[in-house]
Tab-separated table of C-alpha atoms in Angstrom:
chain	number	residue	atom	x	y	z
A	1	MET	CA	13.916	-13.636	8.365
A	2	LYS	CA	11.760	-10.735	7.208
A	3	GLN	CA	10.105	-8.665	9.903
A	4	ASN	CA	6.567	-7.322	9.763
A	5	TYR	CA	7.311	-3.739	10.698
A	6	GLN	CA	3.641	-2.757	10.716
A	7	ILE	CA	3.050	-5.101	13.655
A	8	ILE	CA	5.990	-3.498	15.493
A	9	LEU	CA	4.639	-0.017	14.719
A	10	ASP	CA	1.140	-0.987	15.929
A	11	LYS	CA	2.637	-2.123	19.244
A	12	THR	CA	4.617	1.121	19.624
A	13	LEU	CA	1.548	3.246	18.930
A	14	GLN	CA	-0.486	1.293	21.471
A	15	GLU	CA	2.234	1.878	24.068
A	16	ILE	CA	2.125	5.616	23.285
A	17	ILE	CA	-1.655	5.674	23.680
A	18	GLY	CA	-1.368	3.819	26.978
A	19	SER	CA	1.258	6.221	28.288
A	20	GLY	CA	-0.867	9.297	27.611
A	21	THR	CA	2.179	11.079	26.173
A	22	LYS	CA	2.712	12.936	22.905
A	23	PRO	CA	6.262	12.114	21.767
A	24	ALA	CA	8.278	14.293	19.397
A	25	LEU	CA	9.054	12.655	16.048
A	26	LEU	CA	11.674	13.766	13.526
A	27	LEU	CA	10.309	12.521	10.183
A	28	HIS	CA	12.668	12.438	7.221
A	29	ALA	CA	10.552	13.141	4.129
A	30	CYS	CA	11.415	12.736	0.465
A	31	CYS	CA	8.394	14.502	-1.070
A	32	ALA	CA	4.793	15.549	-0.468
A	33	PRO	CA	3.058	12.497	-2.019
A	34	CYS	CA	5.026	10.034	0.114
A	35	SER	CA	4.499	12.215	3.205
A	36	SER	CA	0.743	12.596	2.792
A	37	TYR	CA	-0.430	9.285	4.246
A	38	VAL	CA	2.402	9.157	6.782
A	39	LEU	CA	1.458	12.562	8.189
A	40	GLU	CA	-2.242	11.742	8.196
A	41	TYR	CA	-1.459	8.517	10.057
A	42	LEU	CA	1.197	9.586	12.568
A	43	SER	CA	0.012	13.091	13.458
A	44	LYS	CA	-2.600	11.504	15.735
A	45	TYR	CA	0.181	10.252	17.996
A	46	PHE	CA	3.166	12.609	17.664
A	47	ASP	CA	4.246	16.200	17.383
A	48	ILE	CA	6.126	15.965	14.084
A	49	THR	CA	8.991	17.891	12.573
A	50	VAL	CA	9.365	17.081	8.892
A	51	LEU	CA	12.988	17.072	7.730
A	52	PHE	CA	13.341	17.628	3.983
A	53	TYR	CA	16.854	16.402	3.292
A	54	ASN	CA	17.441	14.847	-0.115
A	55	PRO	CA	20.857	15.583	-1.639
A	56	ASN	CA	20.163	12.866	-4.209
A	57	ILE	CA	17.833	15.222	-6.107
A	58	THR	CA	19.739	16.123	-9.240
A	59	GLU	CA	18.415	19.571	-10.104
A	60	ALA	CA	18.006	22.588	-7.818
A	61	ASP	CA	14.659	23.483	-9.432
A	62	GLU	CA	13.341	19.987	-8.736
A	63	TYR	CA	14.551	20.170	-5.133
A	64	GLU	CA	12.797	23.487	-4.606
A	65	LYS	CA	9.596	22.282	-6.260
A	66	ARG	CA	9.369	19.217	-4.017
A	67	GLY	CA	10.133	21.250	-0.902
A	68	LEU	CA	7.450	23.826	-1.684
A	69	GLU	CA	4.860	21.102	-2.315
A	70	LEU	CA	5.702	19.501	1.008
A	71	LYS	CA	5.285	22.801	2.836
A	72	ARG	CA	1.955	23.364	1.073
A	73	LEU	CA	0.748	19.922	2.090
A	74	ILE	CA	1.648	20.561	5.726
A	75	SER	CA	-0.263	23.847	5.676
A	76	GLU	CA	-3.396	22.273	4.148
A	77	LEU	CA	-3.552	18.782	5.672
A	78	PRO	CA	-5.764	18.536	8.788
A	79	HIS	CA	-3.790	17.290	11.774
A	80	LEU	CA	-4.483	16.766	15.451
A	81	ASN	CA	-0.988	17.580	16.708
A	82	GLU	CA	1.732	19.972	15.605
A	83	ILE	CA	3.527	19.491	12.266
A	84	SER	CA	6.469	21.740	11.413
A	85	PHE	CA	8.940	21.806	8.529
A	86	THR	CA	12.704	22.116	8.366
A	87	ASP	CA	14.939	22.050	5.295
A	88	GLY	CA	18.190	20.122	5.626
A	89	GLY	CA	19.727	22.151	2.798
A	90	TYR	CA	20.472	21.321	-0.808
A	91	SER	CA	23.850	19.583	-0.939
A	92	PRO	CA	24.115	17.368	-4.059
A	93	ALA	CA	27.878	16.970	-3.592
A	94	GLU	CA	27.144	14.762	-0.574
A	95	PHE	CA	25.208	12.340	-2.757
A	96	GLU	CA	27.780	12.446	-5.540
A	97	THR	CA	30.456	11.419	-3.044
A	98	ILE	CA	28.609	8.330	-1.795
A	99	ALA	CA	27.481	7.363	-5.331
A	100	LYS	CA	31.007	7.401	-6.764
A	101	GLY	CA	31.880	4.043	-8.316
A	102	LEU	CA	28.241	2.894	-8.223
A	103	GLU	CA	26.951	4.911	-11.161
A	104	ASN	CA	25.928	1.797	-13.120
A	105	GLU	CA	23.997	0.141	-10.287
A	106	LYS	CA	20.315	-0.457	-10.917
A	107	GLU	CA	17.824	1.344	-8.707
A	108	GLY	CA	17.478	-0.552	-5.452
A	109	GLY	CA	21.117	-1.697	-5.455
A	110	ALA	CA	24.207	-0.694	-3.487
A	111	ARG	CA	24.005	2.974	-4.508
A	112	CYS	CA	20.502	3.227	-3.061
A	113	MET	CA	21.628	1.556	0.174
A	114	ARG	CA	24.282	4.253	0.584
A	115	CYS	CA	21.710	6.926	-0.194
A	116	TYR	CA	19.338	5.530	2.454
A	117	ARG	CA	22.128	5.668	5.008
A	118	LEU	CA	23.169	9.211	4.017
A	119	ARG	CA	19.676	10.577	4.506
A	120	LEU	CA	18.849	8.579	7.623
A	121	GLU	CA	22.119	9.516	9.312
A	122	LYS	CA	21.274	13.181	8.807
A	123	ALA	CA	17.876	12.504	10.381
A	124	ALA	CA	19.434	10.643	13.317
A	125	GLN	CA	21.866	13.485	13.946
A	126	ALA	CA	19.072	16.054	13.795
A	127	ALA	CA	16.913	13.949	16.130
A	128	LYS	CA	19.723	13.676	18.671
A	129	ASN	CA	20.599	17.376	18.495
A	130	GLY	CA	16.948	18.388	18.725
A	131	GLY	CA	16.081	16.113	21.643
A	132	TYR	CA	13.454	14.134	19.733
A	133	ASP	CA	11.967	10.936	21.106
A	134	PHE	CA	11.875	9.106	17.751
A	135	PHE	CA	13.033	9.434	14.170
A	136	THR	CA	11.925	7.656	11.000
A	137	THR	CA	11.441	8.182	7.252
A	138	THR	CA	8.627	8.262	4.710
A	139	LEU	CA	10.721	6.238	2.233
A	140	SER	CA	9.187	2.862	3.090
A	141	ILE	CA	5.831	3.907	1.627
A	142	SER	CA	7.210	3.432	-1.883
A	143	PRO	CA	6.791	-0.004	-3.486
A	144	HIS	CA	10.288	0.557	-4.925
A	145	LYS	CA	11.984	1.014	-1.536
A	146	ASN	CA	13.390	-1.787	0.606
A	147	ALA	CA	11.693	-1.576	4.005
A	148	GLN	CA	13.897	-4.302	5.478
A	149	ALA	CA	17.042	-2.338	4.573
A	150	LEU	CA	15.615	0.986	5.734
A	151	ASN	CA	14.638	-0.374	9.132
A	152	GLY	CA	17.956	-2.161	9.516
A	153	ILE	CA	19.871	1.053	8.866
A	154	GLY	CA	17.517	3.009	11.121
A	155	ALA	CA	18.078	0.557	13.982
A	156	GLU	CA	21.868	0.825	13.588
A	157	LEU	CA	21.740	4.609	13.657
A	158	ALA	CA	19.387	4.595	16.653
A	159	GLU	CA	21.998	2.695	18.624
A	160	LYS	CA	24.780	4.974	17.383
A	161	TYR	CA	23.022	8.253	18.244
A	162	GLY	CA	20.856	7.193	21.180
A	163	VAL	CA	17.489	8.131	19.665
A	164	SER	CA	14.676	5.605	19.196
A	165	TRP	CA	13.955	4.495	15.640
A	166	LEU	CA	10.262	4.234	14.783
A	167	TYR	CA	10.003	0.920	12.928
A	168	SER	CA	7.581	1.147	10.030
A	169	ASP	CA	6.592	-0.038	6.587
A	170	PHE	CA	4.152	2.618	5.477
A	171	LYS	CA	3.068	0.790	2.332
A	172	LYS	CA	1.188	-1.605	4.650
A	173	LYS	CA	-2.488	-1.004	5.453
A	174	ASN	CA	-2.895	0.310	1.887
A	175	GLY	CA	-0.611	3.217	2.760
A	176	TYR	CA	0.681	3.649	-0.777
A	177	LYS	CA	-2.885	3.555	-2.151
A	178	ARG	CA	-3.954	6.174	0.381
A	179	SER	CA	-0.989	8.381	-0.553
A	180	CYS	CA	-2.168	8.290	-4.177
A	181	GLU	CA	-5.686	9.274	-3.085
A	182	LEU	CA	-4.387	12.160	-0.972
A	183	SER	CA	-2.091	13.288	-3.780
A	184	ALA	CA	-5.106	13.525	-6.074
A	185	ALA	CA	-7.230	15.259	-3.441
A	186	TYR	CA	-4.589	17.952	-2.792
A	187	GLY	CA	-3.383	18.185	-6.392
A	188	LEU	CA	0.166	17.296	-5.381
A	189	TYR	CA	3.029	17.233	-7.829
A	190	ARG	CA	4.046	13.572	-8.245
A	191	GLN	CA	7.484	13.010	-9.736
A	192	ASN	CA	8.095	9.749	-11.636
A	193	TYR	CA	11.597	9.119	-10.279
A	194	CYS	CA	13.236	9.063	-6.857
A	195	GLY	CA	15.523	12.025	-7.397
A	196	CYS	CA	19.007	11.180	-8.619
A	197	ILE	CA	20.178	11.362	-12.204
A	198	TYR	CA	20.386	7.576	-12.345
A	199	SER	CA	16.779	6.992	-11.259
A	200	LYS	CA	15.695	9.739	-13.654
A	201	ARG	CA	17.416	7.956	-16.544
A	202	GLU	CA	15.757	4.660	-15.626
A	203	ALA	CA	12.358	6.386	-15.534
A	204	GLU	CA	12.991	7.934	-18.955
A	205	GLU	CA	14.004	4.534	-20.321
A	206	ARG	CA	10.813	2.968	-18.951
A	207	GLU	CA	8.706	5.658	-20.584
A	208	ALA	CA	10.522	5.288	-23.909
A	209	ALA	CA	9.943	1.531	-23.842
A	210	LYS	CA	6.154	1.899	-23.527
């Protein structure tokens, strides 16, 4: 049965408000546009460290461009609590290893599930090592990403590493729409593909078919 992760998140945030605490959140982020609404939303409740770890991004120039835009957004976006940035390092070989044998999968298939796990495991490890209270990802804001799968993987890794997973589906409450508005307001670079060579090819095929 599908879960409504926004309801779970609302409950968690109310508990945080009631406790009078300011937990530390390790937020895996894929890019500035997807991070914009999430940071606007969550920075009221948490001190946030943004982890930019995306070995799926095919080209080094693209990786650097997305990272710089994310850092610019953090520097310009108003926020109540602290937001810092850390780069997980550009390591495309890690993605190539988990994608082997799944090159012909469509976006959203088994290759993407492995990619979710790769990135979230890095976040879980960083959250454990850094003593964070929670970890989560911006990925669920995309209409193309499977929030049920992301939260399932996050819950597994939370149990494995002993750090609480922040359940979420950031496309709820018009989150994706708000991210588009913030992207326009801050003039953010918006890529038209997730990052890997396979998603880039699918995007090029979609454009050619128009």
